[in-house]
Amino acid sequence: MFKMVNPLRIRFVIGILFAAVMAMAETQPAPTVEKPFFEPNLKSPTKVVHPYYKMAKEKKDCTSCHTEKDGKSGTLKMEMPNLCYQCHEAKDTKKFIHGPVGAGACTTCHEPHESDNVKLLRYSNMNQLCTSCHADKGHFLKNTKYIHPPVQAQCISCHDAHTENFKFQLKADAKMDLCLMCHADKKGYLATVTHKHGAMDRPRKCLECHNPHGTDTPKFLIKDNSKDLCLSCHNDKMAAEGSKLINISQQLKDNPDHHGPILWGDCVACHNSHGSDNLRMLKKPFPDTFYSKFDQKNYICFECHEPGKILDEITKTATNFRNGEKNMHFVHVNKDKGRTCRACHDFHGTKEYPHHLRKTTVFGAINFPIRYIETPTGGSCAPACHARRGYDREKPVENLK
Ligand code: HEC
Ligand code: HEC
Ligand code: HEC
Ligand code: HEC
Ligand code: HEC
Ligand code: HEC
Ligand code: HEC
Ligand code: HEC
Ligand code: HEC
Ligand code: HEC
Ligand code: HEC
């Protein structure tokens, strides 16, 4: 359609565009993040001369592109980009065409005659070329804390400068295929992992959580921390969509004594974000039943907590859950038919009792209240498992059998 338009007019429009962009660039605030930026990467060791310009100069005949033999007036013999397409493959043949290419403005990026840079480009740095018009992206590169390495290197790792079949002239579908082009390890992982995260099947796939260019959060997350990210889906909205998972957002509101990592905003301290072979996408195993034969390797908890709390049968220090020196964690957990931590603790948040003790234990379909009472030197509880029994670190309690 550009062929219908007067090429002089197009050049005028592009000129205005340039002027506007340069004005925008000048009003950008000073960079706040120091980092290597705009390393030259396109400079050619020798001057690049368009072969027909070289030839024209030698033959003193510039009419392969101009109307005049001496080319002085600069008048082109044909409108752009048809002039270039006489010899070059058309650059506007795919579904999505870059703005200036569609407008025939080849010379906004290429020098028509000669240049110090490869491919006759006007800039010695690819990102400088792109941000000469996309000033907002220049601002982004200077002011964003975590930038995706290929974005810092060169925009055309993902975008074609001319034309492509994917939106934004991307080299593959943005939502996942593009990412897997480079992150090939993730492809195999997602195909074989036992519990793939349901988020991967959401419409924007990888882009549900990551910004492809970068953000102020490590790993280019679109929220300030993993907790805000996770809760953006694991909230009422998800329940409304028929998920059988509990509404974590609501659970945390109702149970304000949050477990350490959640206080730091770090759900991925325990969970993998893409999927895992463990229960509930945990980074390390955790038993999925009420009873389980104790094995230290099966408990993600020991990534942060001392295993002595379960391993040491007699202790004065490993845990406060002891009757005198008798470790009550050992008694309950460390055996063939040991209780898993979930019998007594919750992992996200609690309210009624200290030490992340849950209000009700999870035993089959029935949830018994544990009726915990804390004392300065111990405590007691009366779940359905047994009548009220106590422990005391200083004066061991004699419990009835
Ligand atoms: C491969 C095609 C090509 C050849 C060969 C070529 N030119 Fe050009 N020239 C162009 C294009 C395209 C422009 C328009 C640039 C623009 O407007 O962005 C241009 C612009 C010009 C201008 C206008 C000022 C400028 O630099 O933008 C002059 C003068 C000029 N050419 C001189 C010459 C002379 C002299 C020769 C031969 C020695 C020659 N050109 C050969 C493509 C060519
Ligand atoms: C009369 C034929 C002809 C015309 C017209 C022409 N070119 Fe070329 N161009 C060539 C040839 C031949 C080469 C060298 C072979 C190649 O790299 O494809 C070349 C090379 C190039 C290169 C690559 C330089 C490099 O370092 O690899 C660019 C970029 C280019 N031309 C841009 C243009 C643009 C933009 C126009 C229109 C303003 C244009 N050409 C018009 C024939 C032409
Ligand atoms: C937005 C900047 C930009 C515009 C506009 C642009 N190009 Fe390019 N062009 C590039 C970049 C960057 C490269 C080198 C990287 C690559 O090959 O993709 C390139 C490479 C080329 C090459 C050499 C490699 C190849 O693909 O054959 C030619 C020829 C070329 N462009 C012609 C054109 C023509 C003709 C136009 C106008 C229709 C045009 N370009 C418009 C940025 C641009
Ligand atoms: C001469 C100015 C100019 C240069 C240089 C330029 N662009 Fe563009 N770009 C445009 C214009 C104009 C549009 C169309 C804007 C629109 O449709 O809103 C555009 C659109 C885009 C889009 C699609 C955006 C959208 O919202 O649809 C992408 C992606 C893009 N450019 C990437 C690049 C990359 C990568 C480079 C460097 C290789 C680059 N641009 C260099 C002017 C430029
Ligand atoms: C790792 C691949 C990748 C690289 C490298 C990359 N982009 Fe993008 N870009 C994308 C994806 C994916 C989208 C689509 C985002 C979406 O759909 O929300 C996009 C969208 C865009 C858009 C349109 C939407 C917007 O954000 O304005 C522009 C313009 C753009 N990119 C410019 C650039 C520029 C300039 C660079 C270099 C500084 C660059 N991109 C480097 C992947 C990339
Ligand atoms: C052109 C290749 C390329 C494409 C396409 C690409 N990446 Fe990357 N990505 C890299 C490179 C290189 C690194 C840095 C090396 C590394 O950590 O693996 C990286 C790093 C990352 C990191 C940070 C890794 C870390 O440990 O800090 C994340 C997150 C990421 N990419 C996500 C994505 C997403 C999401 C997409 C798709 C929108 C994508 N990437 C597309 C090349 C690519
Ligand atoms: C539910 C949100 C979410 C989705 C969807 C998602 N990621 Fe991530 N991704 C994260 C989080 C959170 C981290 C940081 C994990 C950490 O620090 O343990 C991460 C880390 C990464 C990393 C760096 C660490 C690693 O695992 O290699 C890469 C690369 C990455 N993601 C790529 C992708 C790709 C590719 C996709 C799409 C196939 C994708 N992500 C989809 C949330 C997500
Ligand atoms: C884009 C939305 C989205 C985001 C963001 C998200 N999730 Fe999910 N998550 C889902 C969906 C959808 C499911 C599957 C729901 C179902 O099966 O009912 C799921 C399932 C889960 C499951 C259960 C997995 C299983 O195999 O049982 C866990 C655990 C989980 N997500 C944790 C997280 C964590 C941790 C984060 C933050 C890193 C997070 N989610 C971020 C959408 C999301
Ligand atoms: C200290 C480790 C840990 C942290 C931190 C953690 N989780 Fe969990 N999460 C678990 C464990 C263990 C389970 C399995 C609970 C069970 O089956 O009894 C679980 C289960 C889940 C489930 C499945 C719930 C269901 O319906 O059964 C979701 C969803 C979930 N977590 C999301 C999150 C989110 C979101 C965050 C951050 C706000 C988070 N988790 C932080 C350990 C953790
Ligand atoms: C039978 C119930 C029960 C089970 C099962 C249980 N705990 Fe406890 N845990 C307690 C009680 C009661 C306390 C509070 C002790 C006090 O301070 O008086 C406690 C305290 C803790 C503490 C705080 C520090 C300490 O040891 O005093 C941690 C950490 C802890 N438990 C981790 C675990 C882990 C990990 C598991 C699973 C491997 C587990 N617990 C299983 C009842 C239990
Ligand atoms: C990523 C590190 C991390 C992991 C993994 C972890 N915790 Fe914790 N846990 C903490 C931190 C930090 C605290 C202290 C802040 C608090 O009270 O929540 C804590 C506190 C506790 C407390 C309460 C201590 C007290 O005296 O009040 C219990 C009980 C507990 N964790 C149980 C568990 C269980 C059970 C698991 C395994 C499912 C687990 N934790 C996994 C970091 C972790």
mmCIF file of C-alpha atoms in Angstrom, residues 51-61:
data_model
loop_
_atom_site.group_PDB
_atom_site.id
_atom_site.type_symbol
_atom_site.label_atom_id
_atom_site.label_comp_id
_atom_site.label_asym_id
_atom_site.label_seq_id
_atom_site.Cartn_x
_atom_site.Cartn_y
_atom_site.Cartn_z
ATOM 1 C CA PRO A 51 28.635 -2.674 -4.501
ATOM 2 C CA TYR A 52 26.505 -0.607 -6.878
ATOM 3 C CA TYR A 53 27.668 2.641 -5.304
ATOM 4 C CA LYS A 54 31.269 1.485 -5.679
ATOM 5 C CA MET A 55 30.607 0.567 -9.271
ATOM 6 C CA ALA A 56 28.747 3.827 -9.933
ATOM 7 C CA LYS A 57 31.656 5.835 -8.582
ATOM 8 C CA GLU A 58 34.150 3.962 -10.735
ATOM 9 C CA LYS A 59 32.005 4.260 -13.882
ATOM 10 C CA LYS A 60 30.838 7.781 -12.966
ATOM 11 C CA ASP A 61 27.312 6.530 -13.609
#
